[in-house]
PDB file of C-alpha atoms in Angstrom:
ATOM      1  CA  MET I   1     -37.350  77.979  23.964  1.00 44.00           C
ATOM      2  CA  GLU I   2     -35.893  81.022  22.279  1.00 46.00           C
ATOM      3  CA  GLN I   3     -35.661  80.731  18.492  1.00 45.00           C
ATOM      4  CA  GLN I   4     -32.119  79.921  17.324  1.00 45.00           C
ATOM      5  CA  PRO I   5     -30.658  82.275  14.697  1.00 44.00           C
ATOM      6  CA  VAL I   6     -30.358  80.592  11.295  1.00 42.00           C
ATOM      7  CA  THR I   7     -28.335  83.146   9.351  1.00 43.00           C
ATOM      8  CA  HIS I   8     -25.514  83.174  11.923  1.00 43.00           C
ATOM      9  CA  HIS I   9     -24.453  79.633  10.951  1.00 44.00           C
ATOM     10  CA  TRP I  10     -25.482  79.838   7.262  1.00 42.00           C
ATOM     11  CA  THR I  11     -22.130  79.005   5.659  1.00 44.00           C
ATOM     12  CA  SER I  12     -21.413  75.900   7.706  1.00 45.00           C
ATOM     13  CA  LEU I  13     -24.995  74.729   7.398  1.00 41.00           C
ATOM     14  CA  MET I  14     -24.897  75.076   3.593  1.00 45.00           C
ATOM     15  CA  LYS I  15     -21.892  72.748   3.522  1.00 44.00           C
ATOM     16  CA  LEU I  16     -23.679  70.240   5.704  1.00 42.00           C
ATOM     17  CA  GLY I  17     -26.713  70.459   3.417  1.00 44.00           C
ATOM     18  CA  LEU I  18     -24.724  69.708   0.289  1.00 44.00           C
ATOM     19  CA  ILE I  19     -23.074  66.716   1.938  1.00 43.00           C
ATOM     20  CA  ALA I  20     -26.428  65.444   3.167  1.00 43.00           C
ATOM     21  CA  THR I  21     -27.937  65.377  -0.322  1.00 43.00           C
ATOM     22  CA  THR I  22     -25.556  62.572  -1.332  1.00 42.00           C
ATOM     23  CA  SER I  23     -27.213  60.156   1.041  1.00 42.00           C
ATOM     24  CA  PHE I  24     -30.801  59.195   0.223  1.00 39.00           C
ATOM     25  CA  SER I  25     -31.082  57.132   3.372  1.00 41.00           C
ATOM     26  CA  ILE I  26     -30.603  60.245   5.482  1.00 42.00           C
ATOM     27  CA  LEU I  27     -33.458  61.945   3.670  1.00 40.00           C
ATOM     28  CA  LEU I  28     -35.778  59.280   4.982  1.00 42.00           C
ATOM     29  CA  ILE I  29     -35.456  60.692   8.501  1.00 45.00           C
ATOM     30  CA  LEU I  30     -35.873  64.310   7.365  1.00 43.00           C
ATOM     31  CA  PRO I  31     -39.497  64.656   8.566  1.00 45.00           C
ATOM     32  CA  VAL I  32     -38.509  63.399  12.010  1.00 45.00           C
ATOM     33  CA  ILE I  33     -35.594  65.807  12.264  1.00 45.00           C
ATOM     34  CA  LEU I  34     -37.639  68.768  11.081  1.00 44.00           C
ATOM     35  CA  GLY I  35     -40.428  67.931  13.469  1.00 48.00           C
ATOM     36  CA  ALA I  36     -37.974  67.869  16.339  1.00 47.00           C
ATOM     37  CA  MET I  37     -36.608  71.225  15.214  1.00 46.00           C
ATOM     38  CA  VAL I  38     -40.019  72.850  15.244  1.00 43.00           C
ATOM     39  CA  GLU I  39     -40.809  71.495  18.690  1.00 47.00           C
ATOM     40  CA  GLU I  40     -37.391  71.950  20.319  1.00 47.00           C
ATOM     41  CA  TYR I  41     -35.918  75.034  18.707  1.00 46.00           C
ATOM     42  CA  GLY I  42     -38.975  77.015  17.678  1.00 47.00           C
ATOM     43  CA  TYR I  43     -38.355  77.124  13.897  1.00 45.00           C
ATOM     44  CA  SER I  44     -41.624  77.899  12.159  1.00 44.00           C
ATOM     45  CA  ASN I  45     -43.134  75.628   9.500  1.00 45.00           C
ATOM     46  CA  GLN I  46     -43.109  78.575   7.097  1.00 43.00           C
ATOM     47  CA  LEU I  47     -39.344  78.935   7.542  1.00 42.00           C
ATOM     48  CA  ILE I  48     -38.749  75.216   6.995  1.00 42.00           C
ATOM     49  CA  GLY I  49     -40.863  75.316   3.839  1.00 44.00           C
ATOM     50  CA  TRP I  50     -38.875  78.249   2.518  1.00 39.00           C
ATOM     51  CA  ILE I  51     -35.591  76.343   2.705  1.00 40.00           C
ATOM     52  CA  SER I  52     -34.725  73.804   0.032  1.00 40.00           C
ATOM     53  CA  THR I  53     -34.688  70.160   1.013  1.00 42.00           C
ATOM     54  CA  SER I  54     -30.910  69.849   1.029  1.00 41.00           C
ATOM     55  CA  ASN I  55     -30.324  72.992   3.027  1.00 44.00           C
ATOM     56  CA  ALA I  56     -33.165  72.161   5.389  1.00 41.00           C
ATOM     57  CA  LEU I  57     -31.426  68.901   6.186  1.00 40.00           C
ATOM     58  CA  GLY I  58     -28.187  70.778   6.701  1.00 43.00           C
ATOM     59  CA  ILE I  59     -29.847  73.225   9.064  1.00 40.00           C
ATOM     60  CA  ALA I  60     -31.472  70.354  10.933  1.00 40.00           C
ATOM     61  CA  MET I  61     -28.151  68.575  11.367  1.00 43.00           C
ATOM     62  CA  GLY I  62     -26.383  71.795  12.259  1.00 44.00           C
ATOM     63  CA  SER I  63     -29.042  72.770  14.782  1.00 44.00           C
ATOM     64  CA  LEU I  64     -28.720  69.379  16.421  1.00 41.00           C
ATOM     65  CA  TRP I  65     -24.925  69.617  16.445  1.00 41.00           C
ATOM     66  CA  LEU I  66     -24.543  73.125  17.870  1.00 44.00           C
ATOM     67  CA  PRO I  67     -26.207  72.416  21.243  1.00 45.00           C
ATOM     68  CA  LEU I  68     -24.139  69.235  21.553  1.00 41.00           C
ATOM     69  CA  ARG I  69     -20.983  71.188  20.802  1.00 43.00           C
ATOM     70  CA  LYS I  70     -21.795  73.624  23.606  1.00 46.00           C
ATOM     71  CA  ARG I  71     -22.646  70.865  26.066  1.00 53.00           C
ATOM     72  CA  ARG I  72     -19.971  70.396  28.733  1.00 55.00           C
ATOM     73  CA  PRO I  73     -18.126  67.043  28.420  1.00 57.00           C
ATOM     74  CA  ASN I  74     -18.577  64.685  31.347  1.00 58.00           C
ATOM     75  CA  TYR I  75     -14.899  64.797  32.218  1.00 52.00           C
ATOM     76  CA  ILE I  76     -14.889  68.590  32.761  1.00 64.00           C
ATOM     77  CA  LYS I  77     -15.495  69.471  36.415  1.00 78.00           C
ATOM     78  CA  VAL I  78     -18.284  71.906  37.258  1.00 90.00           C
ATOM     79  CA  LEU I  79     -16.867  74.651  39.465  1.00 94.00           C
ATOM     80  CA  ARG I  80     -18.511  75.033  42.861  1.00 97.00           C
ATOM     81  CA  VAL I  81     -18.977  78.711  43.670  1.00 97.00           C
ATOM     82  CA  LEU I  82     -19.937  79.929  47.137  1.00 98.00           C
ATOM     83  CA  ILE I  83     -21.679  83.318  47.109  1.00 98.00           C
ATOM     84  CA  LEU I  84     -21.451  85.303  50.339  1.00 97.00           C
ATOM     85  CA  ALA I  85     -24.328  87.734  50.864  1.00 97.00           C
ATOM     86  CA  GLY I  86     -26.280  89.381  53.651  1.00 95.00           C
ATOM     87  CA  GLY I  87     -24.580  89.932  56.986  1.00 92.00           C
ATOM     88  CA  ILE I  88     -25.514  92.342  59.761  1.00 90.00           C
ATOM     89  CA  SER I  89     -24.211  95.604  58.311  1.00 87.00           C
ATOM     90  CA  HIS I  90     -26.409  98.561  57.390  1.00 84.00           C
ATOM     91  CA  GLU I  91     -26.079  97.436  53.777  1.00 87.00           C
ATOM     92  CA  ARG I  92     -27.536  93.958  54.283  1.00 92.00           C
ATOM     93  CA  ASP I  93     -30.407  94.404  51.801  1.00 93.00           C
ATOM     94  CA  VAL I  94     -28.081  95.697  49.089  1.00 91.00           C
ATOM     95  CA  SER I  95     -25.767  92.739  49.645  1.00 94.00           C
ATOM     96  CA  LEU I  96     -28.590  90.205  49.384  1.00 96.00           C
ATOM     97  CA  LYS I  97     -29.743  91.680  46.079  1.00 96.00           C
ATOM     98  CA  SER I  98     -26.192  91.672  44.711  1.00 95.00           C
ATOM     99  CA  GLY I  99     -25.669  88.066  45.784  1.00 96.00           C
ATOM    100  CA  ARG I 100     -28.870  86.872  44.162  1.00 97.00           C
ATOM    101  CA  ARG I 101     -28.007  88.546  40.849  1.00 96.00           C
ATOM    102  CA  VAL I 102     -24.517  87.016  40.806  1.00 96.00           C
ATOM    103  CA  ALA I 103     -25.874  83.601  41.783  1.00 97.00           C
ATOM    104  CA  ASP I 104     -28.533  83.650  39.063  1.00 97.00           C
ATOM    105  CA  ALA I 105     -25.999  84.640  36.405  1.00 96.00           C
ATOM    106  CA  LEU I 106     -23.528  81.929  37.439  1.00 96.00           C
ATOM    107  CA  ALA I 107     -26.242  79.279  37.650  1.00 96.00           C
ATOM    108  CA  ASP I 108     -27.415  80.175  34.138  1.00 95.00           C
ATOM    109  CA  ALA I 109     -23.812  79.747  32.968  1.00 94.00           C
ATOM    110  CA  GLY I 110     -23.724  76.211  34.347  1.00 94.00           C
ATOM    111  CA  PHE I 111     -21.874  76.655  37.635  1.00 96.00           C
ATOM    112  CA  ASP I 112     -22.757  74.867  40.875  1.00 96.00           C
ATOM    113  CA  VAL I 113     -23.798  77.805  43.066  1.00 97.00           C
ATOM    114  CA  GLU I 114     -24.517  78.116  46.784  1.00 97.00           C
ATOM    115  CA  ILE I 115     -25.466  81.298  48.686  1.00 97.00           C
ATOM    116  CA  LYS I 116     -24.460  81.630  52.335  1.00 97.00           C
ATOM    117  CA  GLU I 117     -24.615  84.269  55.047  1.00 96.00           C
ATOM    118  CA  PRO I 118     -21.431  85.313  56.914  1.00 94.00           C
ATOM    119  CA  ASP I 119     -22.543  83.798  60.218  1.00 94.00           C
ATOM    120  CA  HIS I 120     -20.898  81.741  62.995  1.00 94.00           C
ATOM    121  CA  GLU I 121     -21.013  78.638  60.794  1.00 95.00           C
ATOM    122  CA  LEU I 122     -19.194  80.174  57.823  1.00 95.00           C
ATOM    123  CA  ILE I 123     -15.606  79.226  58.716  1.00 95.00           C
ATOM    124  CA  GLY I 124     -16.536  75.644  59.513  1.00 96.00           C
ATOM    125  CA  HIS I 125     -18.526  75.431  56.286  1.00 96.00           C
ATOM    126  CA  LEU I 126     -15.605  76.753  54.237  1.00 96.00           C
ATOM    127  CA  MET I 127     -13.158  74.279  55.754  1.00 96.00           C
ATOM    128  CA  ALA I 128     -15.528  71.336  55.386  1.00 96.00           C
ATOM    129  CA  GLU I 129     -16.853  72.034  51.877  1.00 95.00           C
ATOM    130  CA  ARG I 130     -13.826  73.857  50.428  1.00 96.00           C
ATOM    131  CA  PRO I 131     -15.566  75.438  47.400  1.00 97.00           C
ATOM    132  CA  ASP I 132     -13.552  75.994  44.251  1.00 97.00           C
ATOM    133  CA  VAL I 133     -14.003  79.743  44.585  1.00 97.00           C
ATOM    134  CA  VAL I 134     -15.735  82.200  46.931  1.00 97.00           C
ATOM    135  CA  TRP I 135     -17.511  85.219  45.451  1.00 97.00           C
ATOM    136  CA  SER I 136     -18.262  87.781  48.146  1.00 96.00           C
ATOM    137  CA  THR I 137     -20.993  90.350  47.608  1.00 95.00           C
ATOM    138  CA  LEU I 138     -20.839  91.445  51.240  1.00 95.00           C
ATOM    139  CA  HIS I 139     -21.075  95.136  52.011  1.00 90.00           C
ATOM    140  CA  GLY I 140     -19.682  96.730  55.134  1.00 85.00           C
ATOM    141  CA  ALA I 141     -16.645  95.923  57.266  1.00 85.00           C
ATOM    142  CA  VAL I 142     -16.807  92.123  57.126  1.00 86.00           C
ATOM    143  CA  GLY I 143     -16.738  92.006  53.354  1.00 89.00           C
ATOM    144  CA  GLU I 144     -14.679  95.081  52.523  1.00 91.00           C
ATOM    145  CA  ASP I 145     -11.994  95.650  55.192  1.00 92.00           C
ATOM    146  CA  GLY I 146      -9.752  92.791  54.059  1.00 94.00           C
ATOM    147  CA  SER I 147     -10.258  90.514  57.070  1.00 93.00           C
ATOM    148  CA  LEU I 148     -12.352  87.947  55.198  1.00 94.00           C
ATOM    149  CA  GLN I 149      -9.871  87.930  52.322  1.00 95.00           C
ATOM    150  CA  ASP I 150      -7.042  87.253  54.791  1.00 95.00           C
ATOM    151  CA  LEU I 151      -8.912  84.284  56.249  1.00 95.00           C
ATOM    152  CA  MET I 152      -9.598  82.750  52.851  1.00 95.00           C
ATOM    153  CA  LYS I 153      -5.993  83.221  51.787  1.00 95.00           C
ATOM    154  CA  LEU I 154      -4.870  81.538  55.011  1.00 96.00           C
ATOM    155  CA  ALA I 155      -7.123  78.576  54.201  1.00 95.00           C
ATOM    156  CA  ALA I 156      -5.863  78.488  50.576  1.00 96.00           C
ATOM    157  CA  ILE I 157      -9.388  79.069  49.235  1.00 97.00           C
ATOM    158  CA  ARG I 158      -9.585  81.063  46.024  1.00 96.00           C
ATOM    159  CA  PHE I 159     -11.826  84.123  45.956  1.00 96.00           C
ATOM    160  CA  VAL I 160     -12.984  86.842  43.577  1.00 93.00           C
ATOM    161  CA  GLY I 161     -11.857  90.377  44.242  1.00 91.00           C
ATOM    162  CA  SER I 162      -8.915  92.331  45.602  1.00 90.00           C
ATOM    163  CA  GLU I 163      -6.343  90.969  48.005  1.00 93.00           C
ATOM    164  CA  ALA I 164      -6.627  91.918  51.680  1.00 95.00           C
ATOM    165  CA  PRO I 165      -4.132  94.864  51.677  1.00 95.00           C
ATOM    166  CA  ALA I 166      -5.842  96.571  48.738  1.00 93.00           C
ATOM    167  CA  ALA I 167      -9.295  96.012  50.244  1.00 93.00           C
ATOM    168  CA  LEU I 168      -8.211  97.494  53.566  1.00 93.00           C
ATOM    169  CA  LEU I 169      -6.786 100.620  51.955  1.00 94.00           C
ATOM    170  CA  ALA I 170      -9.794 101.183  49.680  1.00 92.00           C
ATOM    171  CA  TRP I 171     -12.236 100.611  52.554  1.00 92.00           C
ATOM    172  CA  ASN I 172     -10.967 103.738  54.320  1.00 94.00           C
ATOM    173  CA  LYS I 173     -11.943 106.751  52.193  1.00 95.00           C
ATOM    174  CA  PRO I 174      -9.417 109.292  53.601  1.00 95.00           C
ATOM    175  CA  VAL I 175      -6.588 106.756  53.182  1.00 95.00           C
ATOM    176  CA  ALA I 176      -7.714 105.894  49.651  1.00 95.00           C
ATOM    177  CA  LYS I 177      -7.843 109.586  48.735  1.00 95.00           C
ATOM    178  CA  SER I 178      -4.287 110.103  50.034  1.00 95.00           C
ATOM    179  CA  LEU I 179      -3.035 107.194  47.919  1.00 95.00           C
ATOM    180  CA  VAL I 180      -4.589 108.386  44.673  1.00 93.00           C
ATOM    181  CA  GLU I 181      -3.356 111.941  45.304  1.00 95.00           C
ATOM    182  CA  ARG I 182       0.199 110.576  45.548  1.00 95.00           C
ATOM    183  CA  HIS I 183      -0.237 109.223  42.037  1.00 95.00           C
ATOM    184  CA  GLY I 184      -1.302 112.582  40.626  1.00 95.00           C
ATOM    185  CA  ILE I 185      -5.067 112.042  40.627  1.00 93.00           C
ATOM    186  CA  GLN I 186      -7.026 115.085  41.709  1.00 93.00           C
ATOM    187  CA  THR I 187      -9.635 114.614  44.428  1.00 94.00           C
ATOM    188  CA  PRO I 188     -11.771 117.204  46.241  1.00 95.00           C
ATOM    189  CA  GLN I 189     -10.246 118.866  49.288  1.00 95.00           C
ATOM    190  CA  CYS I 190     -11.348 117.137  52.474  1.00 95.00           C
ATOM    191  CA  MET I 191     -10.576 116.383  56.095  1.00 94.00           C
ATOM    192  CA  ALA I 192     -11.322 113.487  58.444  1.00 96.00           C
ATOM    193  CA  LEU I 193     -12.971 114.282  61.765  1.00 96.00           C
ATOM    194  CA  PRO I 194     -13.038 111.572  64.483  1.00 96.00           C
ATOM    195  CA  ARG I 195     -15.841 111.570  67.004  1.00 95.00           C
ATOM    196  CA  SER I 196     -13.236 112.187  69.743  1.00 93.00           C
ATOM    197  CA  THR I 197     -12.488 115.589  68.214  1.00 91.00           C
ATOM    198  CA  PHE I 198     -15.988 116.754  69.070  1.00 85.00           C
ATOM    199  CA  LYS I 199     -15.733 115.327  72.571  1.00 84.00           C
ATOM    200  CA  GLU I 200     -12.464 117.068  73.398  1.00 92.00           C
ATOM    201  CA  LEU I 201     -12.975 120.296  71.471  1.00 93.00           C
ATOM    202  CA  ASN I 202     -15.911 122.606  71.059  1.00 92.00           C
ATOM    203  CA  ALA I 203     -18.066 121.029  68.341  1.00 92.00           C
ATOM    204  CA  GLU I 204     -19.536 124.347  67.194  1.00 93.00           C
ATOM    205  CA  SER I 205     -16.078 125.892  66.859  1.00 94.00           C
ATOM    206  CA  VAL I 206     -14.803 122.910  64.870  1.00 95.00           C
ATOM    207  CA  LEU I 207     -17.740 122.998  62.458  1.00 95.00           C
ATOM    208  CA  ALA I 208     -17.501 126.771  62.044  1.00 95.00           C
ATOM    209  CA  MET I 209     -13.820 126.553  61.179  1.00 96.00           C
ATOM    210  CA  VAL I 210     -14.269 123.657  58.722  1.00 96.00           C
ATOM    211  CA  GLY I 211     -17.209 125.357  57.028  1.00 96.00           C
ATOM    212  CA  THR I 212     -15.306 128.617  56.661  1.00 95.00           C
ATOM    213  CA  GLU I 213     -12.107 127.071  55.319  1.00 95.00           C
ATOM    214  CA  LEU I 214     -13.630 124.500  52.956  1.00 96.00           C
ATOM    215  CA  GLY I 215     -16.705 126.515  52.006  1.00 96.00           C
ATOM    216  CA  PHE I 216     -20.191 125.293  51.198  1.00 97.00           C
ATOM    217  CA  PRO I 217     -21.618 123.185  49.710  1.00 97.00           C
ATOM    218  CA  LEU I 218     -19.956 120.218  51.414  1.00 98.00           C
ATOM    219  CA  ILE I 219     -20.390 116.472  51.363  1.00 97.00           C
ATOM    220  CA  VAL I 220     -20.425 114.734  54.740  1.00 98.00           C
ATOM    221  CA  LYS I 221     -19.967 110.960  54.744  1.00 96.00           C
ATOM    222  CA  PRO I 222     -18.781 108.116  56.977  1.00 96.00           C
ATOM    223  CA  SER I 223     -15.134 107.263  56.352  1.00 95.00           C
ATOM    224  CA  ARG I 224     -15.899 103.545  56.112  1.00 92.00           C
ATOM    225  CA  ALA I 225     -19.313 102.756  54.663  1.00 84.00           C
ATOM    226  CA  GLY I 226     -20.941 102.336  51.273  1.00 82.00           C
ATOM    227  CA  SER I 227     -24.213 102.530  49.342  1.00 79.00           C
ATOM    228  CA  ALA I 228     -24.375 106.281  50.107  1.00 86.00           C
ATOM    229  CA  GLN I 229     -25.541 105.530  53.654  1.00 88.00           C
ATOM    230  CA  GLY I 230     -24.953 108.414  56.045  1.00 93.00           C
ATOM    231  CA  VAL I 231     -24.067 110.752  53.165  1.00 96.00           C
ATOM    232  CA  THR I 232     -25.449 114.303  53.234  1.00 97.00           C
ATOM    233  CA  LYS I 233     -24.959 117.305  51.002  1.00 97.00           C
ATOM    234  CA  VAL I 234     -24.678 120.372  53.241  1.00 98.00           C
ATOM    235  CA  THR I 235     -25.401 123.737  51.643  1.00 97.00           C
ATOM    236  CA  SER I 236     -25.120 125.942  54.733  1.00 96.00           C
ATOM    237  CA  ALA I 237     -23.881 125.984  58.322  1.00 95.00           C
ATOM    238  CA  GLN I 238     -27.407 125.337  59.614  1.00 94.00           C
ATOM    239  CA  GLY I 239     -27.454 121.702  58.474  1.00 95.00           C
ATOM    240  CA  PHE I 240     -23.810 120.914  59.171  1.00 96.00           C
ATOM    241  CA  GLY I 241     -24.253 119.631  62.723  1.00 95.00           C
ATOM    242  CA  LYS I 242     -27.109 117.262  61.874  1.00 96.00           C
ATOM    243  CA  ALA I 243     -25.190 115.869  58.900  1.00 97.00           C
ATOM    244  CA  MET I 244     -22.251 115.052  61.195  1.00 96.00           C
ATOM    245  CA  VAL I 245     -24.521 113.287  63.681  1.00 95.00           C
ATOM    246  CA  ASP I 246     -26.099 111.220  60.897  1.00 96.00           C
ATOM    247  CA  ALA I 247     -22.674 110.182  59.558  1.00 96.00           C
ATOM    248  CA  PHE I 248     -21.373 109.267  63.029  1.00 96.00           C
ATOM    249  CA  ALA I 249     -24.190 106.725  63.264  1.00 94.00           C
ATOM    250  CA  TYR I 250     -22.260 104.648  60.697  1.00 92.00           C
ATOM    251  CA  ASP I 251     -18.625 105.221  61.664  1.00 94.00           C
ATOM    252  CA  GLU I 252     -16.408 106.769  64.331  1.00 95.00           C
ATOM    253  CA  ILE I 253     -14.666 108.902  61.724  1.00 96.00           C
ATOM    254  CA  VAL I 254     -16.459 111.247  59.322  1.00 97.00           C
ATOM    255  CA  MET I 255     -15.003 112.710  56.141  1.00 97.00           C
ATOM    256  CA  VAL I 256     -15.985 116.238  55.146  1.00 97.00           C
ATOM    257  CA  GLU I 257     -15.314 116.965  51.483  1.00 97.00           C
ATOM    258  CA  LYS I 258     -15.857 119.868  49.126  1.00 97.00           C
ATOM    259  CA  PHE I 259     -18.808 119.246  46.834  1.00 97.00           C
ATOM    260  CA  ILE I 260     -17.890 118.939  43.164  1.00 94.00           C
ATOM    261  CA  PRO I 261     -20.847 119.068  40.721  1.00 94.00           C
ATOM    262  CA  GLY I 262     -20.727 116.553  37.904  1.00 92.00           C
ATOM    263  CA  THR I 263     -21.803 113.150  36.679  1.00 93.00           C
ATOM    264  CA  GLU I 264     -21.205 110.139  38.907  1.00 86.00           C
ATOM    265  CA  VAL I 265     -19.613 107.213  37.100  1.00 89.00           C
ATOM    266  CA  SER I 266     -19.092 103.718  38.483  1.00 85.00           C
ATOM    267  CA  VAL I 267     -16.235 101.785  36.903  1.00 86.00           C
ATOM    268  CA  SER I 268     -15.614  98.059  37.299  1.00 82.00           C
ATOM    269  CA  VAL I 269     -12.013  96.884  36.898  1.00 82.00           C
ATOM    270  CA  LEU I 270     -11.547  93.290  35.733  1.00 81.00           C
ATOM    271  CA  ASP I 271      -8.064  91.802  36.182  1.00 80.00           C
ATOM    272  CA  LEU I 272      -7.484  88.831  33.899  1.00 81.00           C
ATOM    273  CA  GLY I 273      -3.774  88.561  34.702  1.00 71.00           C
TER     274      GLY I 273
END
């Protein structure tokens, strides 16, 4: 077990040591306590020898008390957390890794954790087990378009993350860009191109016009996808068509955006309200 820091609790342990010296009967069990410390908490014999007898007893008592103080009382309920991960989207592997990391962290913190795939049994499982909270790490439409959040809200099951309306708006990149622009946030110039546009109009003419007006380099990406899947940086007209085809493999609508050089930053927003 990892060695417990002694200096962090020095003041309180000194007080315990001084109190302990008044009782000779307690000193009789000092070797037993110290032995347990060495075995359980990893304190070295050299460290124990360096500390005076009174303070050693205080540290022993304090070291035994601190883990008990952190131990959850029997009457406090352990929250049951259901982690959703996997699915059938293109981002399945990313979702599984995210779910495992969240599950491991929650389990280490003492929560009752279960990981489940979003399959045909999920709704029945939710209604039967009714976990205290659902933590979705799903990527793709099922986890990010707001539909799952709507279902959990309907069933009065608490979940981590944004409400359904916010998730739906953020899931669609062109819509999200329009919203932030309304609030004065600058975003690169872009346009959304549905697949139907290329079916009804001349694809080469459309690409030539977009490339001329926006200028290269450009970023081509699916309007509704994540993990940089289907994203291509296009530096000239020669690779524009292929980039569009690659993006259409992930969504029916593709967003073409001016490339802005810089540092990518991911920001997590935690709402404690």
